Amino acid sequence: MIDLSTYISSTNGKAFAVLGLGRSGLTAACALAKSGAKVWAWDDNPAGRKKAEEADLELVDLNSCDWNAVQTLVMSPGIPLTHPSPHPVASSAIQNGVEIICEVELLYRAVRNATFIGITGTNGKSTTTSLIAHILTSAGRSVAVGGNLGTPALELPQLDRTGIYVLEMSSYQLDLLSSLAFDVALFMNISPDHLDRHGDIDGYIKAKKHIFERQTKNDTAIIGMDDDYSRGVFDAINQTGTVRTIPISGSTRLAEGIFVAEGLLIDDAFASQMDIADLSSIERLPGNHNHQNAAAAFAACRSVGLTNEEIITGMKSFPGLAHRQELAKVKNGIRYINDSKATNADAAARALSSYDNIYWIAGGRAKEGGIESLSPYYPRIRKAYLIGESADAFAKQIGNALSYEICGTLDVAVTKAANDAAQSTETDPVVLLSPACASWDQYRSFELRGDHFKECVEKISHQPVKEIAS
């Protein structure tokens, strides 16, 4: 847990109010208290307040507290700051001139001498964050990775000036920063998401652009160029002239950028059109979206001093991220890919664009629009296996455009897909779980759904696949 005592000693002795006592909020409250701060903890949910009591934290109803006695409000990112309407506690803090921050801001205030790399965007954040951290670690650097990905910021180890924090940043977290300046800031891509919390797409982009605030010419802004919104962000940041900008792409050649063309990673930012690596040989980074992730990771790692060789060595040993196009098994020439994290059609499109001869398992609790947008990928799909409450609706959307079978449950779908793939004469068949749906109709989380897929695959792999249906 991060020691905040040096930072606390510089404050005026007022209380730190902590609103929201989930994992990150409770960690923040405990870290503050352990470091000698006066902490007022509150959660609108009784279960959260019970956790605070068990941690010996002082409970104070922030809906009716004395704001004159409060130094800072540390608010969990999941609590609305602006849209659809501010939480009443946030409104009171603003009215009383009390700053509102999240725990990532506290991390920065405690360890300002470390290097901070921040990654945001709609898709690819987690993979890019993990890839950067893996490359840096494999090169022998002192690294801590977390933020929106897994470990709360204040649970990370305390690094010195040689250390590097690699932090996935959500739009909610970025709204709650006030002094953190990222040494390297990555803006991957944008597609409409979380609009209920940001009002509209412009509000969403504005929140994401906070990642570049307070950067100077000594810092680096790395920006994806594979969607119109992000190209607009690049133009806006580049025109300020206050920070070094590096454009990246997974599919398009760029002047003075890092990009992938015909599977080759090319550096035109730190060198002149230098071929760096053939990404087609890296199993865990398939598809244009992962090529963009690789370009982003290369730009970030070069920006903090790694060599080309160190970066490529790290990429080649990257194990991938669970449930995100995770290679679960190769058996009898069939690849089994766990992409359970694909909970909407946009995410499933990324997987479908990465393979040929696909035996596609899809379904669950559908998002708006279902799978209508995925029809351009149907030529890659040999058959679809539909599960969950969306199965009938997806069957109607597919119509006669694609061979499909309603399977109901994942175990049935895996068995049938494996059998069909084994009997095919195609090259490199792939059984792909990329549901384009939430998991909540049959599983508590996409992680449990992905784990069940891998369990089903393990059972199949104990015998030749062609014997499954016999």
XYZ file of C-alpha atoms in Angstrom:
470
model
C 0.000 0.000 0.000
C 1.262 3.464 -0.924
C 2.606 5.590 1.936
C 0.913 9.004 1.744
C 2.479 10.451 4.887
C 4.808 12.897 3.099
C 1.906 14.288 1.113
C -0.375 14.344 4.179
C 2.197 16.369 6.137
C 1.941 19.141 3.548
C -1.832 19.538 3.920
C -3.635 21.688 6.464
C -4.863 18.938 8.771
C -8.433 18.954 7.543
C -10.313 15.724 6.867
C -10.168 13.708 3.684
C -13.725 12.709 2.770
C -13.946 9.416 0.889
C -17.149 8.667 -1.013
C -17.707 5.148 -2.313
C -16.181 2.223 -0.466
C -15.691 -0.399 -3.115
C -12.210 -1.837 -3.525
C -10.510 1.361 -4.733
C -12.399 3.644 -2.348
C -11.751 1.458 0.676
C -8.077 1.197 -0.290
C -7.868 4.999 -0.525
C -9.523 5.485 2.854
C -7.253 2.926 4.533
C -4.101 4.329 2.913
C -4.988 7.841 4.035
C -5.780 6.733 7.581
C -2.637 4.600 7.836
C -0.596 7.603 6.673
C -1.947 9.792 9.465
C -4.791 11.637 7.759
C -8.164 12.299 9.328
C -10.603 10.314 7.190
C -14.372 10.625 6.890
C -15.629 7.553 5.022
C -19.081 7.157 3.512
C -20.982 4.902 1.151
C -24.679 5.166 0.327
C -24.776 1.371 0.416
C -24.924 -0.173 3.931
C -22.610 -2.977 2.787
C -19.931 -0.414 1.977
C -20.334 1.250 5.373
C -20.001 -2.117 7.069
C -16.638 -2.642 5.339
C -15.496 0.731 6.640
C -16.488 -0.161 10.191
C -14.625 -3.451 9.914
C -11.551 -1.470 8.801
C -11.887 0.847 11.852
C -12.604 3.886 9.669
C -14.666 6.805 10.934
C -18.057 6.898 9.244
C -19.410 10.383 8.522
C -22.531 10.989 6.431
C -21.124 13.238 3.716
C -24.611 14.256 2.708
C -24.752 16.443 5.823
C -21.141 17.050 6.879
C -19.316 20.300 7.641
C -17.478 21.015 4.396
C -15.409 23.728 6.056
C -13.567 20.919 7.834
C -12.802 18.980 4.628
C -9.520 19.194 2.717
C -10.371 16.969 -0.258
C -13.151 14.697 -1.483
C -11.761 11.408 -2.813
C -14.580 9.979 -4.911
C -14.867 6.576 -6.537
C -14.897 6.983 -10.342
C -18.156 5.080 -10.661
C -20.057 7.878 -8.901
C -21.428 10.590 -11.257
C -19.517 13.866 -11.221
C -21.601 15.601 -13.906
C -23.977 13.406 -15.929
C -26.731 12.361 -15.787
C -26.644 14.528 -12.660
C -23.940 15.081 -10.037
C -24.108 13.021 -6.883
C -25.412 15.313 -4.099
C -22.139 14.960 -2.211
C -20.182 16.022 -5.297
C -22.477 19.027 -5.716
C -21.918 20.050 -2.090
C -18.153 19.724 -2.444
C -18.147 21.909 -5.556
C -20.365 24.520 -3.908
C -17.968 24.686 -0.967
C -14.814 24.906 -3.045
C -13.531 21.446 -2.058
C -11.434 19.654 -4.668
C -12.699 16.300 -5.964
C -10.131 13.696 -6.996
C -9.742 9.924 -7.376
C -7.147 7.628 -5.831
C -4.870 7.795 -8.899
C -4.321 11.469 -8.127
C -3.261 10.508 -4.601
C -0.730 8.047 -6.026
C 0.841 10.806 -8.107
C 1.021 13.189 -5.167
C 2.817 10.531 -3.126
C 5.406 9.462 -5.741
C 5.917 12.393 -8.105
C 9.482 11.366 -8.958
C 8.428 8.134 -10.680
C 7.565 7.948 -14.393
C 3.872 7.753 -15.251
C 2.488 6.164 -18.420
C -1.280 6.499 -18.885
C -3.409 4.626 -21.408
C -6.989 5.467 -22.382
C -9.420 4.861 -25.238
C -12.599 2.900 -25.856
C -11.022 -0.406 -26.902
C -7.590 -1.929 -26.458
C -6.690 -0.168 -23.195
C -6.212 -3.304 -21.149
C -4.182 -5.193 -23.740
C -1.954 -2.189 -24.431
C -1.461 -1.512 -20.717
C -0.514 -5.132 -20.089
C 1.726 -5.282 -23.152
C 3.668 -2.152 -22.163
C 4.100 -3.404 -18.607
C 5.271 -6.811 -19.854
C 7.819 -5.301 -22.241
C 9.214 -2.981 -19.564
C 9.397 -5.786 -17.014
C 11.108 -8.165 -19.455
C 13.670 -5.415 -20.086
C 14.475 -5.282 -16.384
C 12.691 -2.052 -15.497
C 10.944 -1.517 -12.157
C 7.252 -1.491 -13.078
C 3.842 -1.369 -11.391
C 0.668 -1.801 -13.443
C -2.923 -1.062 -12.426
C -5.458 1.751 -12.245
C -8.612 0.785 -14.129
C -6.981 -2.565 -14.883
C -7.059 -4.858 -11.875
C -5.072 -3.388 -9.007
C -6.216 -0.067 -7.461
C -3.534 2.617 -7.662
C -2.890 2.827 -3.923
C -2.376 -0.942 -3.655
C 0.593 -0.725 -6.013
C 4.154 -0.845 -4.683
C 5.941 2.400 -3.876
C 8.461 3.012 -6.663
C 11.436 5.374 -6.617
C 12.565 7.741 -9.358
C 13.682 4.801 -11.533
C 10.251 3.182 -11.386
C 7.481 3.326 -13.985
C 3.746 3.246 -13.250
C 1.705 1.924 -16.189
C -1.916 2.903 -15.581
C -5.042 2.121 -17.558
C -7.260 5.191 -17.208
C -11.033 5.261 -17.656
C -12.870 8.419 -18.661
C -14.331 8.519 -15.145
C -10.874 8.513 -13.552
C -9.575 11.143 -15.953
C -12.423 13.441 -14.889
C -11.042 13.262 -11.333
C -7.433 14.367 -11.844
C -6.097 17.803 -10.965
C -2.289 17.726 -10.938
C -1.164 14.397 -12.436
C 0.886 14.975 -15.594
C 1.634 11.821 -17.573
C 5.165 11.527 -18.907
C 3.689 9.386 -21.689
C -0.040 9.575 -22.491
C -1.697 7.158 -24.920
C -5.064 7.837 -26.542
C -5.919 4.651 -28.436
C -9.270 5.138 -30.150
C -12.822 6.346 -29.656
C -16.240 4.869 -30.358
C -19.478 5.888 -28.614
C -19.541 4.497 -25.061
C -20.606 5.614 -21.580
C -22.626 8.439 -23.100
C -25.033 8.308 -20.159
C -22.144 9.501 -17.972
C -20.771 12.131 -20.349
C -23.899 13.501 -22.014
C -22.833 12.906 -25.615
C -19.844 11.850 -27.704
C -18.254 15.293 -27.341
C -18.429 15.017 -23.556
C -16.909 11.547 -23.721
C -14.016 12.743 -25.898
C -13.483 15.750 -23.632
C -13.107 13.438 -20.634
C -10.644 11.207 -22.491
C -8.569 14.231 -23.569
C -7.877 15.025 -19.898
C -5.037 12.511 -20.220
C -2.985 15.188 -22.055
C -3.558 17.968 -19.545
C -0.482 19.447 -17.871
C 1.897 17.726 -20.302
C 4.901 19.756 -21.460
C 7.429 19.513 -24.285
C 9.364 16.965 -22.227
C 6.361 14.611 -22.361
C 4.898 12.462 -25.131
C 1.342 12.141 -26.458
C 0.702 8.981 -28.485
C -2.560 9.054 -30.427
C -4.318 6.468 -32.596
C -5.249 7.465 -36.138
C -7.604 4.625 -37.023
C -10.914 6.431 -36.404
C -12.227 9.880 -37.260
C -12.702 10.988 -33.650
C -9.104 10.180 -32.722
C -7.720 11.881 -35.816
C -9.536 14.998 -34.662
C -7.963 14.643 -31.217
C -4.504 14.277 -32.780
C -4.965 17.448 -34.821
C -6.097 19.393 -31.743
C -3.215 18.226 -29.514
C -0.603 18.508 -32.246
C -1.587 22.086 -33.024
C -0.963 23.191 -29.436
C 2.757 22.594 -29.869
C 3.133 22.003 -26.133
C 3.918 18.273 -26.231
C 5.636 15.795 -28.545
C 2.949 13.970 -30.520
C 3.380 10.543 -32.117
C 0.600 9.200 -34.363
C 0.077 5.437 -34.450
C -1.918 3.071 -36.662
C -2.509 -0.619 -37.007
C -3.144 -0.415 -40.747
C -2.199 2.948 -42.290
C 1.170 4.447 -43.202
C 1.945 7.635 -41.269
C 4.575 10.305 -41.612
C 6.652 10.619 -38.426
C 4.597 7.935 -36.725
C 4.594 4.272 -35.702
C 2.438 2.059 -37.894
C 1.851 -1.424 -39.259
C 1.761 -2.064 -43.007
C 1.231 -5.553 -44.446
C 2.010 -7.040 -41.042
C 5.281 -5.119 -40.580
C 5.756 -2.789 -37.610
C 7.472 0.323 -38.975
C 9.101 3.186 -37.067
C 9.055 6.602 -38.708
C 9.101 8.533 -35.417
C 12.380 7.540 -33.783
C 13.966 6.480 -37.084
C 13.245 6.861 -40.800
C 10.870 4.213 -42.136
C 12.675 1.454 -40.230
C 11.177 -2.054 -40.352
C 11.015 -3.266 -36.761
C 9.250 -6.632 -36.748
C 6.902 -8.937 -38.629
C 3.877 -9.013 -36.300
C 2.281 -11.917 -38.150
C 4.750 -14.151 -36.340
C 3.496 -13.042 -32.894
C 0.574 -15.337 -32.067
C -0.780 -13.264 -29.171
C -1.186 -10.047 -31.210
C -3.496 -10.935 -34.127
C -5.525 -8.451 -36.182
C -5.340 -4.748 -37.007
C -6.542 -3.718 -33.557
C -3.706 -5.630 -31.886
C -1.338 -4.181 -34.456
C -2.418 -0.739 -33.238
C -1.808 -1.926 -29.665
C 1.686 -3.057 -30.682
C 2.421 0.270 -32.378
C 1.277 2.115 -29.245
C 3.383 -0.069 -26.974
C 6.442 0.383 -29.186
C 6.032 4.178 -29.141
C 5.569 4.245 -25.361
C 8.530 1.996 -24.592
C 10.857 3.855 -26.966
C 9.738 7.090 -25.296
C 11.068 5.862 -21.944
C 14.362 4.658 -23.342
C 14.011 1.013 -24.384
C 15.801 -0.260 -27.477
C 14.092 -1.848 -30.467
C 15.533 -5.218 -29.494
C 14.230 -5.006 -25.916
C 10.755 -4.116 -27.159
C 10.490 -6.891 -29.737
C 11.823 -9.465 -27.285
C 9.078 -8.420 -24.868
C 6.390 -8.556 -27.531
C 7.377 -12.071 -28.546
C 7.083 -13.332 -24.957
C 3.791 -11.515 -24.235
C 1.310 -14.141 -22.967
C -1.762 -12.141 -23.942
C -4.639 -11.087 -21.743
C -7.201 -13.531 -20.385
C -10.559 -13.502 -22.186
C -9.314 -11.135 -24.910
C -8.590 -13.254 -27.963
C -6.828 -15.597 -25.580
C -5.425 -18.691 -27.228
C -6.983 -21.323 -24.994
C -5.747 -24.427 -26.825
C -4.434 -25.790 -30.097
C -5.598 -29.362 -30.722
C -5.627 -31.416 -33.905
C -4.828 -28.284 -35.911
C -7.765 -26.341 -34.457
C -7.204 -23.124 -32.510
C -9.638 -22.403 -29.672
C -9.876 -18.667 -28.953
C -11.459 -17.280 -25.772
C -12.721 -13.760 -26.496
C -15.370 -13.660 -23.778
C -14.529 -9.985 -23.102
C -16.222 -9.149 -26.429
C -19.484 -8.038 -24.833
C -20.670 -5.945 -27.782
C -20.609 -6.125 -31.560
C -17.709 -3.669 -31.975
C -15.498 -5.851 -29.792
C -16.571 -9.035 -31.601
C -15.759 -7.383 -34.933
C -12.134 -7.068 -33.855
C -11.893 -10.813 -33.312
C -13.835 -11.762 -36.439
C -11.507 -9.606 -38.530
C -8.470 -11.459 -37.185
C -9.159 -15.002 -38.386
C -10.455 -17.041 -41.321
C -12.440 -20.287 -41.285
C -14.220 -19.358 -38.055
C -16.636 -21.534 -36.112
C -18.229 -18.729 -34.141
C -19.913 -19.043 -30.753
C -22.072 -15.988 -30.038
C -24.921 -14.932 -27.791
C -25.870 -13.937 -24.286
C -27.620 -10.751 -23.226
C -27.556 -8.606 -26.341
C -26.670 -4.926 -26.581
C -28.634 -2.473 -28.711
C -28.393 -3.382 -32.393
C -27.427 -6.980 -31.731
C -25.074 -8.301 -34.417
C -26.408 -6.397 -37.435
C -23.090 -4.581 -37.861
C -21.158 -7.859 -38.125
C -22.497 -8.987 -41.516
C -19.333 -7.831 -43.382
C -17.433 -10.540 -41.497
C -19.783 -13.393 -42.424
C -17.571 -14.559 -45.335
C -14.933 -15.468 -42.719
C -17.411 -17.568 -40.726
C -18.150 -21.177 -41.616
C -20.940 -21.565 -39.064
C -22.382 -19.790 -36.020
C -23.415 -21.487 -32.777
C -25.919 -19.371 -30.861
C -26.308 -19.444 -27.081
C -28.173 -17.602 -24.352
C -31.276 -15.450 -24.381
C -30.291 -13.696 -27.625
C -30.087 -16.916 -29.659
C -33.463 -16.597 -31.381
C -33.013 -12.876 -32.081
C -29.533 -13.468 -33.531
C -30.898 -16.279 -35.694
C -33.424 -13.845 -37.171
C -30.713 -11.235 -37.761
C -28.508 -13.785 -39.533
C -31.340 -15.154 -41.654
C -30.022 -16.964 -44.723
C -26.723 -15.068 -44.766
C -24.863 -17.638 -42.691
C -25.176 -21.230 -41.554
C -26.102 -21.340 -37.864
C -27.339 -23.632 -35.113
C -29.135 -22.697 -31.912
C -27.255 -24.475 -29.131
C -28.563 -22.789 -25.983
C -25.606 -23.442 -23.720
C -21.877 -22.995 -24.103
C -20.919 -26.623 -23.539
C -23.202 -27.744 -26.373
C -21.873 -25.001 -28.649
C -18.228 -25.882 -27.995
C -18.851 -29.586 -28.672
C -20.691 -28.930 -31.940
C -18.219 -26.296 -33.133
C -15.245 -28.522 -32.351
C -16.787 -31.457 -34.183
C -17.609 -29.380 -37.268
C -14.136 -27.829 -37.302
C -12.537 -31.266 -37.058
C -14.522 -32.540 -40.022
C -13.754 -29.545 -42.205
C -11.148 -29.561 -44.959
C -10.217 -25.912 -44.476
C -6.822 -24.640 -43.424
C -6.321 -23.483 -39.807
C -9.913 -23.654 -38.516
C -10.691 -21.550 -35.442
C -13.339 -22.152 -32.788
C -13.982 -18.633 -31.556
C -15.981 -17.592 -28.499
C -16.654 -13.920 -29.211
C -20.201 -13.496 -27.895
C -21.004 -9.859 -28.843
C -23.141 -9.945 -25.703
C -23.028 -9.443 -21.983
C -22.803 -12.644 -19.945
C -25.439 -11.905 -17.326
C -28.157 -14.205 -18.649
C -26.077 -17.304 -17.847
C -22.921 -16.122 -16.014
C -22.146 -13.531 -13.346
C -19.259 -12.142 -15.396
C -17.516 -12.464 -18.731
C -14.567 -13.970 -16.834
C -16.677 -16.901 -15.628
C -18.025 -17.386 -19.141
C -14.489 -17.462 -20.538
C -13.325 -19.860 -17.838
C -16.216 -22.197 -18.665
C -15.252 -22.081 -22.341
C -11.710 -23.141 -21.457
C -13.035 -25.952 -19.256
C -15.177 -27.199 -22.157
C -12.190 -27.060 -24.488
C -10.045 -29.040 -22.034
C -12.643 -31.791 -21.923
C -12.712 -31.974 -25.703
C -8.934 -32.090 -25.978
C -8.727 -35.364 -24.064
C -9.782 -37.274 -27.152
C -9.591 -36.776 -30.930
C -12.148 -34.098 -31.733
C -13.848 -36.152 -34.417
C -14.928 -38.684 -31.779
C -16.843 -36.140 -29.677
C -20.214 -36.666 -31.320
C -19.884 -40.452 -31.634
